Amino acid sequence: MASLSVGVACVLLVLCTVVPSLAAVYTVGDTSGWTTGIDYSTWTQGKTFKVGDTLVFKYPTFHTVDEVSSSDYSTCTVGNAIRSDNSGSTTVTLKAAGTHYFICGVVGHCGNGMKLSVKVVSSSSTTATTTTTTNPDF
């Protein structure tokens, strides 16, 4: 009986170690980071974002990362953020499937390209297109 408990404990330990390593970490904009003048829809092409993946936004602190509604994303409406961060390094763990929308909350920046739309699929799914942001507290 004791050896069975040890075996189960070992299997659980291995699963807890392996499963999180399957999640991907994406630096939004790669080396350019989160800034104006970048086409983030091009950046997301070829990427499949899954639940558990993380988005990392790197930017000067005069920018923000605002998670917004689809409507506010489409119209670049600022001031209605679901969540917002201006720390210069925002990490967002994608916790739910669906499309997530991010903009810079500085007036005019969204219109200059600082907007990201990410379609997140469940971790068991195999196809998707995405846009996201990162912040552990986001």
Tab-separated table of N, CA and C in Angstrom:
chain	number	residue	atom	x	y	z
A	1	MET	N	0.821	-1.188	0.000
A	1	MET	CA	0.000	0.000	0.000
A	1	MET	C	0.867	1.254	0.000
A	2	ALA	N	1.942	1.245	0.788
A	2	ALA	CA	2.830	2.404	0.857
A	2	ALA	C	3.510	2.647	-0.483
A	3	SER	N	3.880	1.561	-1.184
A	3	SER	CA	4.540	1.743	-2.477
A	3	SER	C	3.572	2.316	-3.513
A	4	LEU	N	2.300	1.979	-3.401
A	4	LEU	CA	1.297	2.550	-4.298
A	4	LEU	C	1.180	4.051	-4.059
A	5	SER	N	1.153	4.482	-2.810
A	5	SER	CA	1.068	5.902	-2.476
A	5	SER	C	2.286	6.655	-2.990
A	6	VAL	N	3.447	6.066	-2.870
A	6	VAL	CA	4.678	6.690	-3.355
A	6	VAL	C	4.624	6.794	-4.875
A	7	GLY	N	4.132	5.758	-5.523
A	7	GLY	CA	4.018	5.768	-6.986
A	7	GLY	C	3.073	6.855	-7.466
A	8	VAL	N	1.928	6.975	-6.825
A	8	VAL	CA	0.959	8.012	-7.195
A	8	VAL	C	1.568	9.392	-6.960
A	9	ALA	N	2.260	9.559	-5.855
A	9	ALA	CA	2.897	10.836	-5.547
A	9	ALA	C	3.936	11.184	-6.611
A	10	CYS	N	4.692	10.216	-7.065
A	10	CYS	CA	5.697	10.451	-8.108
A	10	CYS	C	5.050	10.852	-9.426
A	11	VAL	N	3.973	10.185	-9.797
A	11	VAL	CA	3.265	10.513	-11.036
A	11	VAL	C	2.719	11.946	-10.957
A	12	LEU	N	2.125	12.299	-9.826
A	12	LEU	CA	1.598	13.655	-9.658
A	12	LEU	C	2.704	14.693	-9.729
A	13	LEU	N	3.836	14.408	-9.138
A	13	LEU	CA	4.968	15.324	-9.168
A	13	LEU	C	5.448	15.538	-10.604
A	14	VAL	N	5.557	14.472	-11.366
A	14	VAL	CA	5.984	14.574	-12.759
A	14	VAL	C	4.970	15.385	-13.559
A	15	LEU	N	3.682	15.121	-13.383
A	15	LEU	CA	2.651	15.861	-14.104
A	15	LEU	C	2.679	17.343	-13.750
A	16	CYS	N	2.859	17.662	-12.500
A	16	CYS	CA	2.905	19.063	-12.080
A	16	CYS	C	4.117	19.775	-12.653
A	17	THR	N	5.174	19.049	-12.909
A	17	THR	CA	6.381	19.627	-13.481
A	17	THR	C	6.265	19.768	-14.989
A	18	VAL	N	5.704	18.792	-15.667
A	18	VAL	CA	5.637	18.780	-17.120
A	18	VAL	C	4.537	19.670	-17.657
A	19	VAL	N	3.340	19.615	-17.110
A	19	VAL	CA	2.196	20.338	-17.661
A	19	VAL	C	2.445	21.843	-17.737
A	20	PRO	N	2.925	22.529	-16.681
A	20	PRO	CA	3.157	23.968	-16.816
A	20	PRO	C	4.189	24.299	-17.883
A	21	SER	N	5.141	23.407	-18.125
A	21	SER	CA	6.168	23.690	-19.116
A	21	SER	C	5.609	23.652	-20.531
A	22	LEU	N	4.406	23.155	-20.715
A	22	LEU	CA	3.792	23.124	-22.031
A	22	LEU	C	3.216	24.486	-22.409
A	23	ALA	N	3.006	25.351	-21.459
A	23	ALA	CA	2.486	26.686	-21.737
A	23	ALA	C	3.585	27.529	-22.374
A	24	ALA	N	3.190	28.379	-23.323
A	24	ALA	CA	4.141	29.240	-24.016
A	24	ALA	C	4.139	30.636	-23.403
A	25	VAL	N	5.276	31.300	-23.517
A	25	VAL	CA	5.410	32.689	-23.088
A	25	VAL	C	5.717	33.506	-24.336
A	26	TYR	N	4.873	34.494	-24.620
A	26	TYR	CA	5.030	35.345	-25.795
A	26	TYR	C	5.356	36.767	-25.358
A	27	THR	N	6.445	37.312	-25.863
A	27	THR	CA	6.752	38.718	-25.653
A	27	THR	C	6.067	39.490	-26.774
A	28	VAL	N	5.076	40.284	-26.423
A	28	VAL	CA	4.278	41.010	-27.411
A	28	VAL	C	5.191	41.946	-28.207
A	29	GLY	N	5.155	41.793	-29.536
A	29	GLY	CA	5.991	42.615	-30.411
A	29	GLY	C	7.431	42.156	-30.506
A	30	ASP	N	7.733	41.031	-29.878
A	30	ASP	CA	9.104	40.500	-29.842
A	30	ASP	C	10.063	41.588	-29.358
A	31	THR	N	11.165	41.847	-30.073
A	31	THR	CA	12.157	42.816	-29.598
A	31	THR	C	11.674	44.258	-29.672
A	32	SER	N	10.652	44.534	-30.490
A	32	SER	CA	10.113	45.904	-30.575
A	32	SER	C	9.282	46.252	-29.351
A	33	GLY	N	8.691	45.243	-28.713
A	33	GLY	CA	7.871	45.476	-27.527
A	33	GLY	C	6.519	46.079	-27.858
A	34	TRP	N	5.923	46.700	-26.843
A	34	TRP	CA	4.588	47.305	-26.923
A	34	TRP	C	4.802	48.795	-27.184
A	35	THR	N	4.576	49.224	-28.421
A	35	THR	CA	4.845	50.597	-28.827
A	35	THR	C	4.000	50.961	-30.040
A	36	THR	N	4.001	52.205	-30.415
A	36	THR	CA	3.280	52.632	-31.609
A	36	THR	C	4.067	52.207	-32.850
A	37	GLY	N	3.358	52.146	-33.977
A	37	GLY	CA	4.004	51.856	-35.253
A	37	GLY	C	4.242	50.389	-35.541
A	38	ILE	N	3.710	49.493	-34.726
A	38	ILE	CA	3.874	48.051	-34.937
A	38	ILE	C	2.521	47.478	-35.356
A	39	ASP	N	2.546	46.576	-36.325
A	39	ASP	CA	1.309	45.899	-36.746
A	39	ASP	C	1.192	44.607	-35.939
A	40	TYR	N	0.447	44.674	-34.853
A	40	TYR	CA	0.330	43.507	-33.976
A	40	TYR	C	-0.494	42.385	-34.592
A	41	SER	N	-1.334	42.690	-35.572
A	41	SER	CA	-2.064	41.606	-36.248
A	41	SER	C	-1.084	40.755	-37.053
A	42	THR	N	-0.041	41.369	-37.604
A	42	THR	CA	1.006	40.608	-38.285
A	42	THR	C	1.804	39.796	-37.267
A	43	TRP	N	2.069	40.398	-36.110
A	43	TRP	CA	2.831	39.702	-35.068
A	43	TRP	C	2.118	38.421	-34.611
A	44	THR	N	0.788	38.441	-34.561
A	44	THR	CA	0.051	37.263	-34.079
A	44	THR	C	-0.058	36.155	-35.127
A	45	GLN	N	0.165	36.484	-36.394
A	45	GLN	CA	0.024	35.478	-37.451
A	45	GLN	C	0.945	34.286	-37.199
A	46	GLY	N	0.393	33.094	-37.377
A	46	GLY	CA	1.160	31.871	-37.196
A	46	GLY	C	1.304	31.421	-35.754
A	47	LYS	N	0.746	32.190	-34.831
A	47	LYS	CA	0.818	31.820	-33.417
A	47	LYS	C	-0.535	31.259	-32.986
A	48	THR	N	-0.493	30.229	-32.168
A	48	THR	CA	-1.702	29.673	-31.578
A	48	THR	C	-1.619	29.924	-30.082
A	49	PHE	N	-2.512	30.741	-29.575
A	49	PHE	CA	-2.541	31.076	-28.155
A	49	PHE	C	-3.509	30.134	-27.453
A	50	LYS	N	-3.022	29.533	-26.386
A	50	LYS	CA	-3.822	28.563	-25.643
A	50	LYS	C	-4.007	29.009	-24.206
A	51	VAL	N	-5.071	28.523	-23.602
A	51	VAL	CA	-5.292	28.775	-22.179
A	51	VAL	C	-4.047	28.313	-21.420
A	52	GLY	N	-3.540	29.156	-20.553
A	52	GLY	CA	-2.329	28.858	-19.781
A	52	GLY	C	-1.097	29.556	-20.329
A	53	ASP	N	-1.142	29.994	-21.593
A	53	ASP	CA	-0.027	30.746	-22.158
A	53	ASP	C	0.044	32.117	-21.492
A	54	THR	N	1.194	32.762	-21.646
A	54	THR	CA	1.420	34.058	-21.029
A	54	THR	C	1.860	35.073	-22.072
A	55	LEU	N	1.315	36.271	-21.970
A	55	LEU	CA	1.748	37.399	-22.792
A	55	LEU	C	2.557	38.343	-21.918
A	56	VAL	N	3.689	38.777	-22.428
A	56	VAL	CA	4.533	39.722	-21.704
A	56	VAL	C	4.617	40.996	-22.533
A	57	PHE	N	4.206	42.094	-21.945
A	57	PHE	CA	4.288	43.404	-22.588
A	57	PHE	C	5.460	44.172	-21.976
A	58	LYS	N	6.378	44.614	-22.806
A	58	LYS	CA	7.521	45.437	-22.369
A	58	LYS	C	7.368	46.801	-23.022
A	59	TYR	N	7.419	47.879	-22.210
A	59	TYR	CA	7.143	49.212	-22.746
A	59	TYR	C	7.594	50.294	-21.765
A	60	PRO	N	7.825	51.520	-22.277
A	60	PRO	CA	8.092	52.644	-21.378
A	60	PRO	C	6.832	52.954	-20.567
A	61	THR	N	6.993	53.459	-19.362
A	61	THR	CA	5.854	53.633	-18.460
A	61	THR	C	4.913	54.771	-18.842
A	62	PHE	N	5.165	55.487	-19.935
A	62	PHE	CA	4.168	56.466	-20.384
A	62	PHE	C	3.094	55.792	-21.237
A	63	HIS	N	3.262	54.495	-21.527
A	63	HIS	CA	2.229	53.704	-22.195
A	63	HIS	C	1.459	52.920	-21.132
A	64	THR	N	0.349	52.300	-21.548
A	64	THR	CA	-0.395	51.409	-20.670
A	64	THR	C	-0.762	50.149	-21.446
A	65	VAL	N	-1.140	49.134	-20.718
A	65	VAL	CA	-1.760	47.945	-21.293
A	65	VAL	C	-3.146	47.881	-20.674
A	66	ASP	N	-4.161	48.095	-21.504
A	66	ASP	CA	-5.548	48.067	-21.046
A	66	ASP	C	-6.266	46.906	-21.712
A	67	GLU	N	-6.875	46.031	-20.926
A	67	GLU	CA	-7.750	45.021	-21.507
A	67	GLU	C	-9.112	45.681	-21.656
A	68	VAL	N	-9.683	45.577	-22.869
A	68	VAL	CA	-10.927	46.289	-23.169
A	68	VAL	C	-11.936	45.373	-23.857
A	69	SER	N	-13.141	45.875	-24.016
A	69	SER	CA	-14.194	45.137	-24.729
A	69	SER	C	-13.920	45.164	-26.232
A	70	SER	N	-14.609	44.308	-26.951
A	70	SER	CA	-14.494	44.267	-28.411
A	70	SER	C	-14.857	45.622	-29.015
A	71	SER	N	-15.913	46.231	-28.517
A	71	SER	CA	-16.360	47.528	-29.019
A	71	SER	C	-15.306	48.614	-28.792
A	72	ASP	N	-14.759	48.670	-27.566
A	72	ASP	CA	-13.735	49.678	-27.265
A	72	ASP	C	-12.463	49.418	-28.066
A	73	TYR	N	-12.157	48.174	-28.336
A	73	TYR	CA	-11.011	47.820	-29.174
A	73	TYR	C	-11.234	48.349	-30.587
A	74	SER	N	-12.404	48.086	-31.144
A	74	SER	CA	-12.705	48.486	-32.527
A	74	SER	C	-12.688	49.998	-32.713
A	75	THR	N	-13.144	50.731	-31.713
A	75	THR	CA	-13.237	52.193	-31.820
A	75	THR	C	-12.086	52.920	-31.124
A	76	CYS	N	-11.163	52.164	-30.522
A	76	CYS	CA	-10.036	52.749	-29.766
A	76	CYS	C	-10.527	53.687	-28.666
A	77	THR	N	-11.593	53.276	-27.981
A	77	THR	CA	-12.141	54.061	-26.881
A	77	THR	C	-11.325	53.803	-25.618
A	78	VAL	N	-10.794	54.885	-25.025
A	78	VAL	CA	-10.021	54.756	-23.788
A	78	VAL	C	-10.882	55.178	-22.609
A	79	GLY	N	-10.495	54.756	-21.427
A	79	GLY	CA	-11.197	55.138	-20.210
A	79	GLY	C	-12.189	54.118	-19.695
A	80	ASN	N	-12.380	53.010	-20.421
A	80	ASN	CA	-13.325	51.970	-19.998
A	80	ASN	C	-12.633	50.630	-19.768
A	81	ALA	N	-11.382	50.642	-19.407
A	81	ALA	CA	-10.603	49.399	-19.310
A	81	ALA	C	-11.207	48.422	-18.307
A	82	ILE	N	-11.196	47.160	-18.682
A	82	ILE	CA	-11.569	46.078	-17.768
A	82	ILE	C	-10.470	45.941	-16.721
A	83	ARG	N	-9.229	46.012	-17.194
A	83	ARG	CA	-8.025	45.988	-16.359
A	83	ARG	C	-6.988	46.877	-17.029
A	84	SER	N	-6.119	47.472	-16.235
A	84	SER	CA	-5.099	48.359	-16.785
A	84	SER	C	-3.810	48.246	-15.978
A	85	ASP	N	-2.685	48.422	-16.669
A	85	ASP	CA	-1.389	48.414	-15.991
A	85	ASP	C	-0.466	49.380	-16.730
A	86	ASN	N	0.403	50.056	-15.990
A	86	ASN	CA	1.380	50.955	-16.598
A	86	ASN	C	2.759	50.779	-15.982
A	87	SER	N	3.061	49.560	-15.560
A	87	SER	CA	4.315	49.274	-14.859
A	87	SER	C	5.531	49.216	-15.771
A	88	GLY	N	5.307	49.087	-17.078
A	88	GLY	CA	6.426	48.937	-18.015
A	88	GLY	C	6.734	47.486	-18.333
A	89	SER	N	6.186	46.591	-17.548
A	89	SER	CA	6.355	45.154	-17.779
A	89	SER	C	5.095	44.456	-17.276
A	90	THR	N	4.187	44.215	-18.203
A	90	THR	CA	2.890	43.636	-17.847
A	90	THR	C	2.848	42.199	-18.317
A	91	THR	N	2.502	41.305	-17.423
A	91	THR	CA	2.401	39.887	-17.754
A	91	THR	C	0.947	39.464	-17.603
A	92	VAL	N	0.422	38.866	-18.680
A	92	VAL	CA	-0.970	38.428	-18.663
A	92	VAL	C	-1.004	36.929	-18.935
A	93	THR	N	-1.543	36.178	-17.994
A	93	THR	CA	-1.756	34.751	-18.202
A	93	THR	C	-3.138	34.583	-18.809
A	94	LEU	N	-3.189	33.905	-19.923
A	94	LEU	CA	-4.452	33.701	-20.627
A	94	LEU	C	-5.213	32.579	-19.935
A	95	LYS	N	-6.232	32.940	-19.184
A	95	LYS	CA	-6.936	31.986	-18.327
A	95	LYS	C	-8.211	31.435	-18.926
A	96	ALA	N	-8.712	32.061	-20.004
A	96	ALA	CA	-9.984	31.624	-20.578
A	96	ALA	C	-9.925	31.662	-22.099
A	97	ALA	N	-10.602	30.700	-22.716
A	97	ALA	CA	-10.709	30.690	-24.175
A	97	ALA	C	-11.584	31.860	-24.613
A	98	GLY	N	-11.378	32.300	-25.832
A	98	GLY	CA	-12.130	33.420	-26.386
A	98	GLY	C	-11.181	34.490	-26.870
A	99	THR	N	-11.732	35.568	-27.383
A	99	THR	CA	-10.896	36.657	-27.887
A	99	THR	C	-10.694	37.690	-26.794
A	100	HIS	N	-9.433	38.077	-26.612
A	100	HIS	CA	-9.042	39.072	-25.612
A	100	HIS	C	-8.500	40.287	-26.360
A	101	TYR	N	-8.857	41.479	-25.878
A	101	TYR	CA	-8.511	42.718	-26.565
A	101	TYR	C	-7.684	43.621	-25.665
A	102	PHE	N	-6.600	44.174	-26.235
A	102	PHE	CA	-5.705	45.047	-25.482
A	102	PHE	C	-5.403	46.295	-26.305
A	103	ILE	N	-5.354	47.430	-25.626
A	103	ILE	CA	-4.972	48.680	-26.273
A	103	ILE	C	-4.076	49.456	-25.315
A	104	CYS	N	-3.383	50.472	-25.848
A	104	CYS	CA	-2.720	51.444	-24.983
A	104	CYS	C	-3.762	52.486	-24.640
A	105	GLY	N	-3.878	52.837	-23.361
A	105	GLY	CA	-4.890	53.777	-22.910
A	105	GLY	C	-4.521	55.240	-23.090
A	106	VAL	N	-3.357	55.525	-23.656
A	106	VAL	CA	-2.980	56.908	-23.929
A	106	VAL	C	-3.707	57.350	-25.201
A	107	VAL	N	-4.401	58.472	-25.126
A	107	VAL	CA	-5.184	58.961	-26.261
A	107	VAL	C	-4.310	59.043	-27.518
A	108	GLY	N	-4.817	58.435	-28.597
A	108	GLY	CA	-4.128	58.457	-29.886
A	108	GLY	C	-3.220	57.270	-30.140
A	109	HIS	N	-2.775	56.587	-29.099
A	109	HIS	CA	-1.833	55.479	-29.295
A	109	HIS	C	-2.500	54.269	-29.934
A	110	CYS	N	-3.714	53.947	-29.531
A	110	CYS	CA	-4.437	52.826	-30.138
A	110	CYS	C	-4.612	53.077	-31.635
A	111	GLY	N	-4.978	54.285	-31.997
A	111	GLY	CA	-5.142	54.646	-33.401
A	111	GLY	C	-3.845	54.565	-34.183
A	112	ASN	N	-2.711	54.635	-33.471
A	112	ASN	CA	-1.392	54.501	-34.095
A	112	ASN	C	-0.855	53.081	-33.985
A	113	GLY	N	-1.746	52.121	-33.751
A	113	GLY	CA	-1.357	50.717	-33.812
A	113	GLY	C	-1.177	49.984	-32.509
A	114	MET	N	-1.272	50.660	-31.376
A	114	MET	CA	-1.076	49.957	-30.105
A	114	MET	C	-2.369	49.280	-29.682
A	115	LYS	N	-2.708	48.232	-30.422
A	115	LYS	CA	-3.892	47.432	-30.119
A	115	LYS	C	-3.596	45.997	-30.509
A	116	LEU	N	-4.063	45.092	-29.676
A	116	LEU	CA	-3.793	43.681	-29.887
A	116	LEU	C	-5.070	42.877	-29.609
A	117	SER	N	-5.390	42.008	-30.526
A	117	SER	CA	-6.536	41.114	-30.371
A	117	SER	C	-5.996	39.695	-30.436
A	118	VAL	N	-6.318	38.910	-29.427
A	118	VAL	CA	-5.799	37.553	-29.365
A	118	VAL	C	-6.942	36.569	-29.177
A	119	LYS	N	-7.010	35.589	-30.062
A	119	LYS	CA	-7.992	34.515	-29.914
A	119	LYS	C	-7.309	33.375	-29.173
A	120	VAL	N	-7.862	33.035	-28.031
A	120	VAL	CA	-7.284	32.006	-27.171
A	120	VAL	C	-8.150	30.755	-27.261
A	121	VAL	N	-7.499	29.627	-27.482
A	121	VAL	CA	-8.212	28.357	-27.571
A	121	VAL	C	-7.913	27.535	-26.324
A	122	SER	N	-8.775	26.562	-26.054
A	122	SER	CA	-8.517	25.678	-24.914
A	122	SER	C	-7.245	24.907	-25.198
A	123	SER	N	-6.562	24.498	-24.161
A	123	SER	CA	-5.265	23.833	-24.332
A	123	SER	C	-5.375	22.528	-25.089
A	124	SER	N	-6.565	21.962	-25.217
A	124	SER	CA	-6.728	20.720	-25.970
A	124	SER	C	-7.021	20.981	-27.436
A	125	SER	N	-7.271	22.249	-27.795
A	125	SER	CA	-7.584	22.617	-29.175
A	125	SER	C	-6.298	22.725	-29.998
A	126	THR	N	-6.413	22.620	-31.319
A	126	THR	CA	-5.212	22.635	-32.148
A	126	THR	C	-5.103	23.819	-33.091
A	127	THR	N	-6.151	24.634	-33.253
A	127	THR	CA	-6.049	25.768	-34.165
A	127	THR	C	-6.550	27.039	-33.511
A	128	ALA	N	-5.934	28.178	-33.884
A	128	ALA	CA	-6.375	29.465	-33.366
A	128	ALA	C	-5.493	30.596	-33.859
A	129	THR	N	-6.039	31.801	-33.754
A	129	THR	CA	-5.267	33.015	-33.956
A	129	THR	C	-5.450	33.846	-32.700
A	130	THR	N	-4.416	34.656	-32.281
A	130	THR	CA	-4.549	35.316	-30.998
A	130	THR	C	-3.922	36.688	-30.914
A	131	THR	N	-4.306	37.405	-29.891
A	131	THR	CA	-3.696	38.647	-29.465
A	131	THR	C	-3.823	38.700	-27.945
A	132	THR	N	-2.777	39.099	-27.148
A	132	THR	CA	-2.877	39.123	-25.699
A	132	THR	C	-1.941	40.080	-25.004
A	133	THR	N	-2.041	40.129	-23.683
A	133	THR	CA	-1.138	40.901	-22.844
A	133	THR	C	-0.744	40.106	-21.619
A	134	THR	N	0.226	40.600	-20.837
A	134	THR	CA	0.654	39.846	-19.682
A	134	THR	C	0.751	40.690	-18.414
A	135	ASN	N	0.402	40.119	-17.303
A	135	ASN	CA	0.565	40.700	-15.973
A	135	ASN	C	0.000	39.705	-14.973
A	136	PRO	N	0.818	39.229	-14.024
A	136	PRO	CA	0.316	38.220	-13.091
A	136	PRO	C	-0.919	38.685	-12.342
A	137	ASP	N	-1.019	39.981	-12.075
A	137	ASP	CA	-2.174	40.515	-11.363
A	137	ASP	C	-3.208	41.053	-12.316
A	138	PHE	N	-2.958	40.965	-13.585
A	138	PHE	CA	-3.806	41.584	-14.602
A	138	PHE	C	-5.146	40.945	-14.657
